PDB file of C-alpha atoms and ligand atoms in Angstrom:
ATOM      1  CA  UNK Q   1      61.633  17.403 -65.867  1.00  0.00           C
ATOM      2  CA  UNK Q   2      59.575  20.277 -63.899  1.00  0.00           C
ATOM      3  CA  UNK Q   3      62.305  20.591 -61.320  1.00  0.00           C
ATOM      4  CA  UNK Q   4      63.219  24.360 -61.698  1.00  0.00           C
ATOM      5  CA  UNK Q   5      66.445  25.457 -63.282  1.00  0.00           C
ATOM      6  CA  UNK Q   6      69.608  25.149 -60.280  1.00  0.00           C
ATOM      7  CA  UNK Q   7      72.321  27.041 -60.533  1.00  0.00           C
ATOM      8  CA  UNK Q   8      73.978  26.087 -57.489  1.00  0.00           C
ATOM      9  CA  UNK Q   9      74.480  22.463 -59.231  1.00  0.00           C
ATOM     10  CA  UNK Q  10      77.587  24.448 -60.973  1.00  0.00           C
ATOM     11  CA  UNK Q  11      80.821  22.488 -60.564  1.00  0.00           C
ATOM     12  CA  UNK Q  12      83.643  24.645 -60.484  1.00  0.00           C
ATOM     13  CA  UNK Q  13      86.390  24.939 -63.605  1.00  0.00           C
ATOM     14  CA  UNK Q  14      86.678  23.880 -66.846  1.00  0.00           C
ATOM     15  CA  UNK Q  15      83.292  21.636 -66.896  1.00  0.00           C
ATOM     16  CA  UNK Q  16      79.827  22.107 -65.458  1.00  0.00           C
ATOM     17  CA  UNK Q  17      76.672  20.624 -65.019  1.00  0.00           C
ATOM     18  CA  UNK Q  18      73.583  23.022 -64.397  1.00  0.00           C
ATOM     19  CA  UNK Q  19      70.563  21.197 -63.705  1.00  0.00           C
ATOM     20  CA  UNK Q  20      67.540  22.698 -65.159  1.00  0.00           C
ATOM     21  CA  UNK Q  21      65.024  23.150 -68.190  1.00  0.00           C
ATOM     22  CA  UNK Q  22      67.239  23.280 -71.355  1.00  0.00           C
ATOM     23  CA  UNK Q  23      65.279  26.541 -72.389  1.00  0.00           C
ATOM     24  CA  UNK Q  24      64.648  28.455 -69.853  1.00  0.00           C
ATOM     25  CA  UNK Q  25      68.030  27.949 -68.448  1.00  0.00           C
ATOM     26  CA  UNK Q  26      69.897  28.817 -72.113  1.00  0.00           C
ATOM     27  CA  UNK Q  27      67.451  32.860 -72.165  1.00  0.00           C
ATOM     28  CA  UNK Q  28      69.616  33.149 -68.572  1.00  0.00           C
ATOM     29  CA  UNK Q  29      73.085  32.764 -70.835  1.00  0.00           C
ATOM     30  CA  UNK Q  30      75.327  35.628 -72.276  1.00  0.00           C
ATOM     31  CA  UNK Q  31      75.443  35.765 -75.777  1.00  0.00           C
ATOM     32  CA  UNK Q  32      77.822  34.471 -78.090  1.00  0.00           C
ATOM     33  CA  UNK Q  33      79.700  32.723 -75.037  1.00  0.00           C
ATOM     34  CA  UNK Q  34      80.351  29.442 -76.508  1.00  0.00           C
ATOM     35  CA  UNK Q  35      82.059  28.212 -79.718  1.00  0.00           C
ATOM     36  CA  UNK Q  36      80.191  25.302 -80.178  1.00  0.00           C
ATOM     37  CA  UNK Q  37      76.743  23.421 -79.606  1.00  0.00           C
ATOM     38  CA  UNK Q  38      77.789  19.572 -79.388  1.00  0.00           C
ATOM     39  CA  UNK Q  39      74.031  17.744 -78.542  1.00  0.00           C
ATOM     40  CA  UNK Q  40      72.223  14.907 -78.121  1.00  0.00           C
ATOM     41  CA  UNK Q  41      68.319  15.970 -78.060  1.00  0.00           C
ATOM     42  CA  UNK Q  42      65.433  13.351 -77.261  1.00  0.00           C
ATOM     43  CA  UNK Q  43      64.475  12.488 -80.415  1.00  0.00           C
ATOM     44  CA  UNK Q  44      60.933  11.529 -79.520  1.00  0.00           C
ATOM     45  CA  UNK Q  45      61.239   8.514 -81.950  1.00  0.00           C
ATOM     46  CA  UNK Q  46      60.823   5.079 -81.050  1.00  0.00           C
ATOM     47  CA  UNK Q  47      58.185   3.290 -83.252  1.00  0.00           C
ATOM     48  CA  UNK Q  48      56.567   3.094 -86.576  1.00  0.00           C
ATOM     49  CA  UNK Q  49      52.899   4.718 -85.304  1.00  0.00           C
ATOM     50  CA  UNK Q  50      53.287   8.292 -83.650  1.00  0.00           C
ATOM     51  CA  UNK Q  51      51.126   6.899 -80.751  1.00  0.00           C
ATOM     52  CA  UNK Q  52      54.206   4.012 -80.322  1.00  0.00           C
ATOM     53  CA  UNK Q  53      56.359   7.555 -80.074  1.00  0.00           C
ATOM     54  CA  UNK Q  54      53.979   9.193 -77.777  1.00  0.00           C
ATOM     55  CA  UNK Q  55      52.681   6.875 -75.411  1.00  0.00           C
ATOM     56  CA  UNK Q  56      55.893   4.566 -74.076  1.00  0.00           C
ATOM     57  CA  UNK Q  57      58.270   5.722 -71.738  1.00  0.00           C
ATOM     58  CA  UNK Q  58      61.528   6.089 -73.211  1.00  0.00           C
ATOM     59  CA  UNK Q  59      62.596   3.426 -71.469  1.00  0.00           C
ATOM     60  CA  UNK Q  60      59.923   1.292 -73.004  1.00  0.00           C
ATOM     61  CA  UNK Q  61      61.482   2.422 -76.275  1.00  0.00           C
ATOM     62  CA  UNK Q  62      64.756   2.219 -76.179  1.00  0.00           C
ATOM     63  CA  UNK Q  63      65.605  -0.072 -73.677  1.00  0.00           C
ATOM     64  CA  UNK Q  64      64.774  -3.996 -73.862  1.00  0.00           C
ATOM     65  CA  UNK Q  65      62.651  -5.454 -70.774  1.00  0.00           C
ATOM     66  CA  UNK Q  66      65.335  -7.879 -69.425  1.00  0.00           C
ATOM     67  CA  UNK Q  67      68.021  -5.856 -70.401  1.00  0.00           C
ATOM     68  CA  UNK Q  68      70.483  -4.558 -67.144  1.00  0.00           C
ATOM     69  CA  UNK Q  69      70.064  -0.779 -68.403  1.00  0.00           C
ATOM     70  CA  UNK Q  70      66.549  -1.019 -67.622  1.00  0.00           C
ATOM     71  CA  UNK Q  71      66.922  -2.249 -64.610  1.00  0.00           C
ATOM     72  CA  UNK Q  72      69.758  -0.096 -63.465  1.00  0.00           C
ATOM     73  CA  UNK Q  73      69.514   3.345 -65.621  1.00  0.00           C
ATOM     74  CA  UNK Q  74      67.451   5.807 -64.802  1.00  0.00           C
ATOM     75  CA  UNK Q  75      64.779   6.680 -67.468  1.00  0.00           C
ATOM     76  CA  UNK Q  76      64.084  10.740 -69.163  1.00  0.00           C
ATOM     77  CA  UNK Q  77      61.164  12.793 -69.831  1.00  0.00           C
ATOM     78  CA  UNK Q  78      60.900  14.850 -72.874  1.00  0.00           C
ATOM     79  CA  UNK Q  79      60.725  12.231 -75.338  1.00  0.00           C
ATOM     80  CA  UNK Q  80      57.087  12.228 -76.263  1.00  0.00           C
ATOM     81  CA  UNK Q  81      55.965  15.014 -78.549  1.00  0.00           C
ATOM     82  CA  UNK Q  82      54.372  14.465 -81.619  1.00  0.00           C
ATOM     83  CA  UNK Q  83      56.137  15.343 -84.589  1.00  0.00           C
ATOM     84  CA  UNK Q  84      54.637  18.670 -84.935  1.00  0.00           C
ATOM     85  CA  UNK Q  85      55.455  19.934 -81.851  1.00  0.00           C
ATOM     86  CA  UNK Q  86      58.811  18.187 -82.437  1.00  0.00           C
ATOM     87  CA  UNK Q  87      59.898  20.109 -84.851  1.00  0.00           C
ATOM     88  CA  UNK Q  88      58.486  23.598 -83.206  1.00  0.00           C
ATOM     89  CA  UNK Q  89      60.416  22.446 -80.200  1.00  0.00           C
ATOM     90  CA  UNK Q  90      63.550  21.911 -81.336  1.00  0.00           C
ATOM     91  CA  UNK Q  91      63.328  25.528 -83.792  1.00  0.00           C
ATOM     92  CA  UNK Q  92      62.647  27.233 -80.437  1.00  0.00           C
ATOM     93  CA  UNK Q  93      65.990  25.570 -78.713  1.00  0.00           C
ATOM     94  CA  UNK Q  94      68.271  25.629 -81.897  1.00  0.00           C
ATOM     95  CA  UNK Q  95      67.166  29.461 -82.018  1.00  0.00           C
ATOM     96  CA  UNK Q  96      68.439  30.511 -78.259  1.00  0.00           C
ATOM     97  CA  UNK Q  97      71.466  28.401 -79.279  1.00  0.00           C
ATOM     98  CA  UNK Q  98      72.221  30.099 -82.278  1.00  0.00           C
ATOM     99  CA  UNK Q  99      72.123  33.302 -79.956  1.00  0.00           C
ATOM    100  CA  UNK Q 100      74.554  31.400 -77.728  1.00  0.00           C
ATOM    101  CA  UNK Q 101      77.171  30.070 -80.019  1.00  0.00           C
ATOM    102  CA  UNK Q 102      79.354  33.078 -81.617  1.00  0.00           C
ATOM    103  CA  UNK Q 103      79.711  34.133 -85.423  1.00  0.00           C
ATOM    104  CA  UNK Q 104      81.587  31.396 -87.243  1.00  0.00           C
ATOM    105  CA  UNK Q 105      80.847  29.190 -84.689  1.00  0.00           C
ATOM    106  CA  UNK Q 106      79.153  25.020 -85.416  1.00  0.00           C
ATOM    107  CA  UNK Q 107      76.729  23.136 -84.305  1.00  0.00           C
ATOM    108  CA  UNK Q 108      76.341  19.032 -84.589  1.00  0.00           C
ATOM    109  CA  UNK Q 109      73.298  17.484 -83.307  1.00  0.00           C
ATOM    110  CA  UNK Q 110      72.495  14.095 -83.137  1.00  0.00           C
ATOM    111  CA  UNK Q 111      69.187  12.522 -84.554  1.00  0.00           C
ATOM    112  CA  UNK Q 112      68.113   9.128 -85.960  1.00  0.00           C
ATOM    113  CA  UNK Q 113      66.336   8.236 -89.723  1.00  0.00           C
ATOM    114  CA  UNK Q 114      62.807   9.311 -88.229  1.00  0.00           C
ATOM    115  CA  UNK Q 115      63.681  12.407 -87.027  1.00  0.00           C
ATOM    116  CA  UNK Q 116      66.470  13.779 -89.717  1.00  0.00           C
ATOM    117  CA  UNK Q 117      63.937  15.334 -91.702  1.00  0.00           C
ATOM    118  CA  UNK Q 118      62.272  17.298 -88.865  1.00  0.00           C
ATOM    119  CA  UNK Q 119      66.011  18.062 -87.311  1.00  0.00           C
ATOM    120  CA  UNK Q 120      67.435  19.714 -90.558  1.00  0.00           C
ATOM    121  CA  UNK Q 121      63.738  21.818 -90.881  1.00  0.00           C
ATOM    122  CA  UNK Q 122      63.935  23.155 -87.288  1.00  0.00           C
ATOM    123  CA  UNK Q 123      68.202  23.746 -87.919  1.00  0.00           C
ATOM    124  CA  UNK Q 124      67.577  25.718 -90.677  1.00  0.00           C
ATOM    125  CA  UNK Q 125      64.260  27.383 -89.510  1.00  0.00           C
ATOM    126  CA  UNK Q 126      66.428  28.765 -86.363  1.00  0.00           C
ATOM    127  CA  UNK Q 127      68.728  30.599 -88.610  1.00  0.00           C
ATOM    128  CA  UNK Q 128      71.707  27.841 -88.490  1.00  0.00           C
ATOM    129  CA  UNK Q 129      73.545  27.523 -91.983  1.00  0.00           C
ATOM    130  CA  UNK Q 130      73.075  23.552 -92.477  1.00  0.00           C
ATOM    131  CA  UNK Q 131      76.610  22.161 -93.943  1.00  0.00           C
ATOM    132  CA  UNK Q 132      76.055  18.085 -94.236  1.00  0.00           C
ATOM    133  CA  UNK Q 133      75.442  15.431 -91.871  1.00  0.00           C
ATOM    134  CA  UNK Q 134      77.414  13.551 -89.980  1.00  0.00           C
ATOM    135  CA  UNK Q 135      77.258   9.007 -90.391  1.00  0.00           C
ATOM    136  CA  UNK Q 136      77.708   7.474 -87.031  1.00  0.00           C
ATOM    137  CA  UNK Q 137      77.786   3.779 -87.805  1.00  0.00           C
ATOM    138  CA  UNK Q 138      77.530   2.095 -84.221  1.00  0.00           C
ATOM    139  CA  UNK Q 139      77.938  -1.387 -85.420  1.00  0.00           C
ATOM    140  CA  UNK Q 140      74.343  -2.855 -83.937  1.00  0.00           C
ATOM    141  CA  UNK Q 141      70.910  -2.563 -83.937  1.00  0.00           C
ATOM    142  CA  UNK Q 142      67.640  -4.425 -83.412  1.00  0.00           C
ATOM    143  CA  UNK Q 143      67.251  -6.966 -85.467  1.00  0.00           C
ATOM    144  CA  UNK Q 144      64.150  -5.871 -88.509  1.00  0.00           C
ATOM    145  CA  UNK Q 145      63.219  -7.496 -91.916  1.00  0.00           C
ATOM    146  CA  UNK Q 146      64.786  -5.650 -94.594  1.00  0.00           C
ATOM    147  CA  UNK Q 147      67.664  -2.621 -93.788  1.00  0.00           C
ATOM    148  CA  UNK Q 148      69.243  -2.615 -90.446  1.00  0.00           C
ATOM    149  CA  UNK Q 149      68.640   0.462 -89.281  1.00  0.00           C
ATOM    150  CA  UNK Q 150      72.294   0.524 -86.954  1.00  0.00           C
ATOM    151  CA  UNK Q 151      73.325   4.339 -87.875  1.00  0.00           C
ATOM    152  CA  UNK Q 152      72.539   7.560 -86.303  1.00  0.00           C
ATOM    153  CA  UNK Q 153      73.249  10.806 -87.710  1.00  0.00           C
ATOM    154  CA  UNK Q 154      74.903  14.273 -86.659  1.00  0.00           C
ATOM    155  CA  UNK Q 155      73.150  17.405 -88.242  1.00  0.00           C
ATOM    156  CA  UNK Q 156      76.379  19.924 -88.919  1.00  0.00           C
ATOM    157  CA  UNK Q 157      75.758  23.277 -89.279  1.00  0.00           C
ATOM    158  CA  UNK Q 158      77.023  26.367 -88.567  1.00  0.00           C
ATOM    159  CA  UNK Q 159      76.257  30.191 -87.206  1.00  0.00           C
ATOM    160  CA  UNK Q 160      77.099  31.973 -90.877  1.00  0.00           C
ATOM    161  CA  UNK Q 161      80.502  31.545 -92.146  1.00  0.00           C
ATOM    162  CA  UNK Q 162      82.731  29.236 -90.006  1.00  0.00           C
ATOM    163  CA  UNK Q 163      85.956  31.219 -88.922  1.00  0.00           C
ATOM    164  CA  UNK Q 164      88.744  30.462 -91.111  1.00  0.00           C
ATOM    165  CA  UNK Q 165      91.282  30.152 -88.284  1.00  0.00           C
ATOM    166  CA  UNK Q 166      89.033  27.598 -87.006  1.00  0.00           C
ATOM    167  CA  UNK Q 167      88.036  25.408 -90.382  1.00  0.00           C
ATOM    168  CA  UNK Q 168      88.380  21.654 -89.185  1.00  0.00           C
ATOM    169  CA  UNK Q 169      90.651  20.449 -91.479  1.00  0.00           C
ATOM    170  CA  UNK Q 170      89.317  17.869 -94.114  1.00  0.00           C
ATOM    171  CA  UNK Q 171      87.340  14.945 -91.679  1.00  0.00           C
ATOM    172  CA  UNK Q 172      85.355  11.685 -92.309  1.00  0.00           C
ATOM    173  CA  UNK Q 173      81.963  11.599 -92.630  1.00  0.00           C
ATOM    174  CA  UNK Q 174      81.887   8.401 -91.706  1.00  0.00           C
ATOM    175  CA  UNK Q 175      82.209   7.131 -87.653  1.00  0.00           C
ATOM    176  CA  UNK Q 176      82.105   3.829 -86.962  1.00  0.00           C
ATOM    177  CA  UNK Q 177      82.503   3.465 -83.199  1.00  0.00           C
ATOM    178  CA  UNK Q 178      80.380   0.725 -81.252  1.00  0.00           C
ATOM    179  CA  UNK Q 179      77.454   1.803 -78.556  1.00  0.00           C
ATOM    180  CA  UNK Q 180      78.044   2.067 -75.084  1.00  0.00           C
ATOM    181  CA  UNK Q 181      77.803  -0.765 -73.057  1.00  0.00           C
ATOM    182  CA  UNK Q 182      78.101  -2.322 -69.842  1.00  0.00           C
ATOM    183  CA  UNK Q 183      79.965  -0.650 -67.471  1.00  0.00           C
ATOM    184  CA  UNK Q 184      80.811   2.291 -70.124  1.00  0.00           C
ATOM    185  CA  UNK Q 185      77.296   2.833 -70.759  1.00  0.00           C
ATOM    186  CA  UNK Q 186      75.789   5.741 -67.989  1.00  0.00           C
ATOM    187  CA  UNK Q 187      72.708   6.502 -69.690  1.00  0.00           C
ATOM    188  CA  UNK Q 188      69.988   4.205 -71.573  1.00  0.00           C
ATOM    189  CA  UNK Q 189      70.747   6.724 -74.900  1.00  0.00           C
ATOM    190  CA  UNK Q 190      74.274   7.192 -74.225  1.00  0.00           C
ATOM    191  CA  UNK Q 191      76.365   8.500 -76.977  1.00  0.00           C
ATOM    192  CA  UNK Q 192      80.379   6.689 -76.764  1.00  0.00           C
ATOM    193  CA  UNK Q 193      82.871   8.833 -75.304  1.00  0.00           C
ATOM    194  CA  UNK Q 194      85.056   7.793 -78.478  1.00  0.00           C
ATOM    195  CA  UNK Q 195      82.092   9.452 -80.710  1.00  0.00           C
ATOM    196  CA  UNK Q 196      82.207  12.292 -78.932  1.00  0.00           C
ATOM    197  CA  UNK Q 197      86.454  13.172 -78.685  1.00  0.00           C
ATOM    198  CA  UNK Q 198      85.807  12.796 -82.573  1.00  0.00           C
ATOM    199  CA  UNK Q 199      83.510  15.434 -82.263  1.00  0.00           C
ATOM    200  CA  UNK Q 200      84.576  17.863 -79.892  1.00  0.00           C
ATOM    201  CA  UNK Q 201      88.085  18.156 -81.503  1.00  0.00           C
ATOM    202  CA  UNK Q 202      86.555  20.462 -84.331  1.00  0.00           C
ATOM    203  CA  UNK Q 203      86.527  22.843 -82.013  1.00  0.00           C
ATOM    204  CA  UNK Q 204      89.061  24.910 -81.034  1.00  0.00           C
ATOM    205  CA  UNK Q 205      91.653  23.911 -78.416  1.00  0.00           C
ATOM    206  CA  UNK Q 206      90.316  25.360 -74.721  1.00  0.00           C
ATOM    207  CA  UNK Q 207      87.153  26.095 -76.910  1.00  0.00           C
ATOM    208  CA  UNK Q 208      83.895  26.260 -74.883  1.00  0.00           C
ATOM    209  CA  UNK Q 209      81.288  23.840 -75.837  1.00  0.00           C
ATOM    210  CA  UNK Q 210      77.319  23.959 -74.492  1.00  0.00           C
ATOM    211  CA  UNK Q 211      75.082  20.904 -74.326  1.00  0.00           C
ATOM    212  CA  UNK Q 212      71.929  21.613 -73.517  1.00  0.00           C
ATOM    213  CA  UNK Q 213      70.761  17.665 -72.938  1.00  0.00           C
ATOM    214  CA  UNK Q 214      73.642  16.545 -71.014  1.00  0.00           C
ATOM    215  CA  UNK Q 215      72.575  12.795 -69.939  1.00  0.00           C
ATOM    216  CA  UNK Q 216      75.264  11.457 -68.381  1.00  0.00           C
ATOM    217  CA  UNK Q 217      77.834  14.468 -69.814  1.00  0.00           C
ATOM    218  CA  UNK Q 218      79.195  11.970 -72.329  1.00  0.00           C
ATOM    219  CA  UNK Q 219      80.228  15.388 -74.156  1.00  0.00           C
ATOM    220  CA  UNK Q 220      82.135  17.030 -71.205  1.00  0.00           C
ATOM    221  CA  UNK Q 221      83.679  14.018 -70.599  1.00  0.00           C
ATOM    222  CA  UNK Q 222      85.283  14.087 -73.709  1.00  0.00           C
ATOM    223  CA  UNK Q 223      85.224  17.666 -73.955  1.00  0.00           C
ATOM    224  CA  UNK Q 224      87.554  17.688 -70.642  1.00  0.00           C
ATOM    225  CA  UNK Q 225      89.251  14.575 -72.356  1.00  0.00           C
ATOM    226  CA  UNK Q 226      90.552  17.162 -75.136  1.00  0.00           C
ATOM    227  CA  UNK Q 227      91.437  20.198 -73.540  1.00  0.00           C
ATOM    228  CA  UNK Q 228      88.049  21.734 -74.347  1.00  0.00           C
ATOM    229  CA  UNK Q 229      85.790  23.504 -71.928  1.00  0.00           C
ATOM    230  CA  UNK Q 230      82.230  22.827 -71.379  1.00  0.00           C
ATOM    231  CA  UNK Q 231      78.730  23.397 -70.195  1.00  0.00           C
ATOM    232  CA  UNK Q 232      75.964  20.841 -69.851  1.00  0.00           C
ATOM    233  CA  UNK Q 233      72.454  21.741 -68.784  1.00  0.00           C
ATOM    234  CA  UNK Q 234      70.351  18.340 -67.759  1.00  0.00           C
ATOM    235  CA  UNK Q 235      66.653  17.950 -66.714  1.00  0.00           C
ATOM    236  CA  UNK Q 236      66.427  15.012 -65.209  1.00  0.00           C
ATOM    237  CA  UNK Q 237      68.057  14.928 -61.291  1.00  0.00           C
ATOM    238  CA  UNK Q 238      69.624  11.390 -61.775  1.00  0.00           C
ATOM    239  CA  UNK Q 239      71.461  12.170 -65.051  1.00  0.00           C
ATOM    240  CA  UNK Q 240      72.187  15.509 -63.571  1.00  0.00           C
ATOM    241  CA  UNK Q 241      74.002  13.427 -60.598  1.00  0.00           C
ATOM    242  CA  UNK Q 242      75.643  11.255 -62.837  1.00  0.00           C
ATOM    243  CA  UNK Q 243      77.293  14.126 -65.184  1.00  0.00           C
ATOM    244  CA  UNK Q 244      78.714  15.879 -62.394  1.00  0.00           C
ATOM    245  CA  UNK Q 245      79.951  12.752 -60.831  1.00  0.00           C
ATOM    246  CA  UNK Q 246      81.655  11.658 -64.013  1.00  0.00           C
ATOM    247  CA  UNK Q 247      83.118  15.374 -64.764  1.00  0.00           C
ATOM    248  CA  UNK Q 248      84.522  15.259 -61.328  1.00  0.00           C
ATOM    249  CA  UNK Q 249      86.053  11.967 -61.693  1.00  0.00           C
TER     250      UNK Q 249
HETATM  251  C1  LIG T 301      69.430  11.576 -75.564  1.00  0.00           C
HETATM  252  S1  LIG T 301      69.699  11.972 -73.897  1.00  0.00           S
HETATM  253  C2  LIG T 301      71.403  12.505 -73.863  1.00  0.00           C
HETATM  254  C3  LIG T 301      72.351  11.375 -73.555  1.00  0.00           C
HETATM  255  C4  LIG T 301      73.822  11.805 -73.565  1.00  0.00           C
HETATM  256  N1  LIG T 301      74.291  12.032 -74.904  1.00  0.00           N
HETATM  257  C5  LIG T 301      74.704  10.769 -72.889  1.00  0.00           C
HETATM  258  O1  LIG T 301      75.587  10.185 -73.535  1.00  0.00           O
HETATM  259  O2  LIG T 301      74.506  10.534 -71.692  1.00  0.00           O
HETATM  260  C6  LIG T 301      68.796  13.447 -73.735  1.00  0.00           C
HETATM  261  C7  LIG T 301      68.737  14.021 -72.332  1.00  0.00           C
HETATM  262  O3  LIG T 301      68.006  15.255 -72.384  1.00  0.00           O
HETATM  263  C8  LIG T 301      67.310  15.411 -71.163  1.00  0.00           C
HETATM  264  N2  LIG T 301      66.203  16.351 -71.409  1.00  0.00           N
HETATM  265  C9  LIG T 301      65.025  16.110 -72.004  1.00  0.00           C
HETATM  266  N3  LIG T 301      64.286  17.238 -72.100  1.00  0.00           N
HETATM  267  C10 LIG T 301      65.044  18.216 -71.534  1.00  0.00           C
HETATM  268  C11 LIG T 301      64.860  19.623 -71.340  1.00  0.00           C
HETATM  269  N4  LIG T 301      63.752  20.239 -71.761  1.00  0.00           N
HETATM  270  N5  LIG T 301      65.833  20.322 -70.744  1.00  0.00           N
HETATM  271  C12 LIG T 301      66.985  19.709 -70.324  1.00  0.00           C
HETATM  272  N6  LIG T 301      67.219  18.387 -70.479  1.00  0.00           N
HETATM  273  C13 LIG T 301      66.269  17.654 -71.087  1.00  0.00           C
HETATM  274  C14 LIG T 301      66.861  14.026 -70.782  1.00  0.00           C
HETATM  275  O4  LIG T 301      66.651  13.933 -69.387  1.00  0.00           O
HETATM  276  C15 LIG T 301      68.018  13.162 -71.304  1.00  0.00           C
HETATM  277  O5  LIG T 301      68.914  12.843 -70.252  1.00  0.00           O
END
């Protein structure tokens, strides 16, 4: 997390990795050189009590002990701020990307039940216009008296008036596409690469997409998958290693 921002981690053409502090290294980006934020935040969520949120790794929360992921995926800082700071947080990010995306331009960014109302606060406090939210039904999730909780959600919004050369036509709201598992999953929150080629395809062809919290660049990989181009930005060295291995590949 403190390792300083790296520009020589840049892979060369349509899809690279820079690893780095999400902030700092978006104030170092031209403005209004990307079409699209496509992004998977911590969500520093993870139990009922905010110390649960604050004081387990996020391993510890979102990984189970035996499982393989633990043993084999690396874990992520970042995940434990309060919700105050939370929501401060992800204003201050959400801001520089609204700088960063160009007029008409969208935004989707992924958050859980805990976190929506914070997310769509700190969206709108940054200037986005919020347009809906996004159902991604992924088909499991710990078993809990009462609801299931097995959706996650995708904030949409976008920087004033989306282009209307670029309207996505008329979409679901609803995704139902399982979690990553196994072998396909690179990272212990990793979004499916099915999700994501949903996702990415609202933007325009050769469009260039930024994700500030890369992981394992589930969102370049599908980004690169659809003829989109992308940047990733990714704290943690592992992950960092992992996204520009699987972009290369
Ligand atoms: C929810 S995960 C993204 C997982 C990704 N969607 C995937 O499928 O692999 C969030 C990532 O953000 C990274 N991160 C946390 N704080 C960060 C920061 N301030 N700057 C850059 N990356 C950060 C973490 O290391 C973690 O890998």
């Amino acid at each position: 997390m403190d390792e300083p921002t790296d520009l020589s981690d840049l892979t060369t053409g349509d899809a690279e990795i820079i690893r780095g502090e999400a902030l700092a290294t978006m104030r170092e980006l031209p403005t209004a050189s990307f079409d699209a934020l496509i992004t998977d935040p911590p969500y520093c969520t993870g139990g009922t009590y905010s110390s649960d949120r604050v004081a387990r790794t996020a391993h510890q929360k979102y990984t189970d002990s035996a499982s393989s992921a633990r043993q084999t995926l690396p874990d992520f800082g970042g995940d434990q701020r309060d919700q105050r700071s939370f929501t401060l947080w992800c204003t201050l990010w959400l801001t520089e990307a609204l700088r960063l995306v160009r007029p008409g331009g969208q935004a989707l960014v992924f958050t859980d039940w805990r976190q929506l109302p914070a997310l769509t606060d700190a969206v709108q406090a940054a200037g986005w216009r919020w347009r809906g939210i996004v159902v991604w039904a992924k088909t499991s999730a710990r078993p809990q008296p009462g609801f299931r909780n097995d959706c996650e959600y995708i904030l949409w919004a976008s920087n004033g008036i989306i282009d209307r050369d670029h309207q996505p036509p008329c979409l679901p709201g609803v995704y139902t596409v399982a979690s990553a598992r196994g072998r396909n999953r690179h990272h212990i929150t990793a979004k499916p690469v099915d999700l994501m080629r949903y996702l990415v395809r609202t933007v325009r062809q050769d469009g260039r997409i930024l994700d500030p919290f890369a992981g394992s660049g589930t969102t370049g990989v599908a980004a690169l998958a659809e003829g989109r181009r992308f940047l990733g930005i990714e704290a943690a060295p592992a992950y960092a290693k992992i996204a520009t291995q699987r972009l290369a590949e």
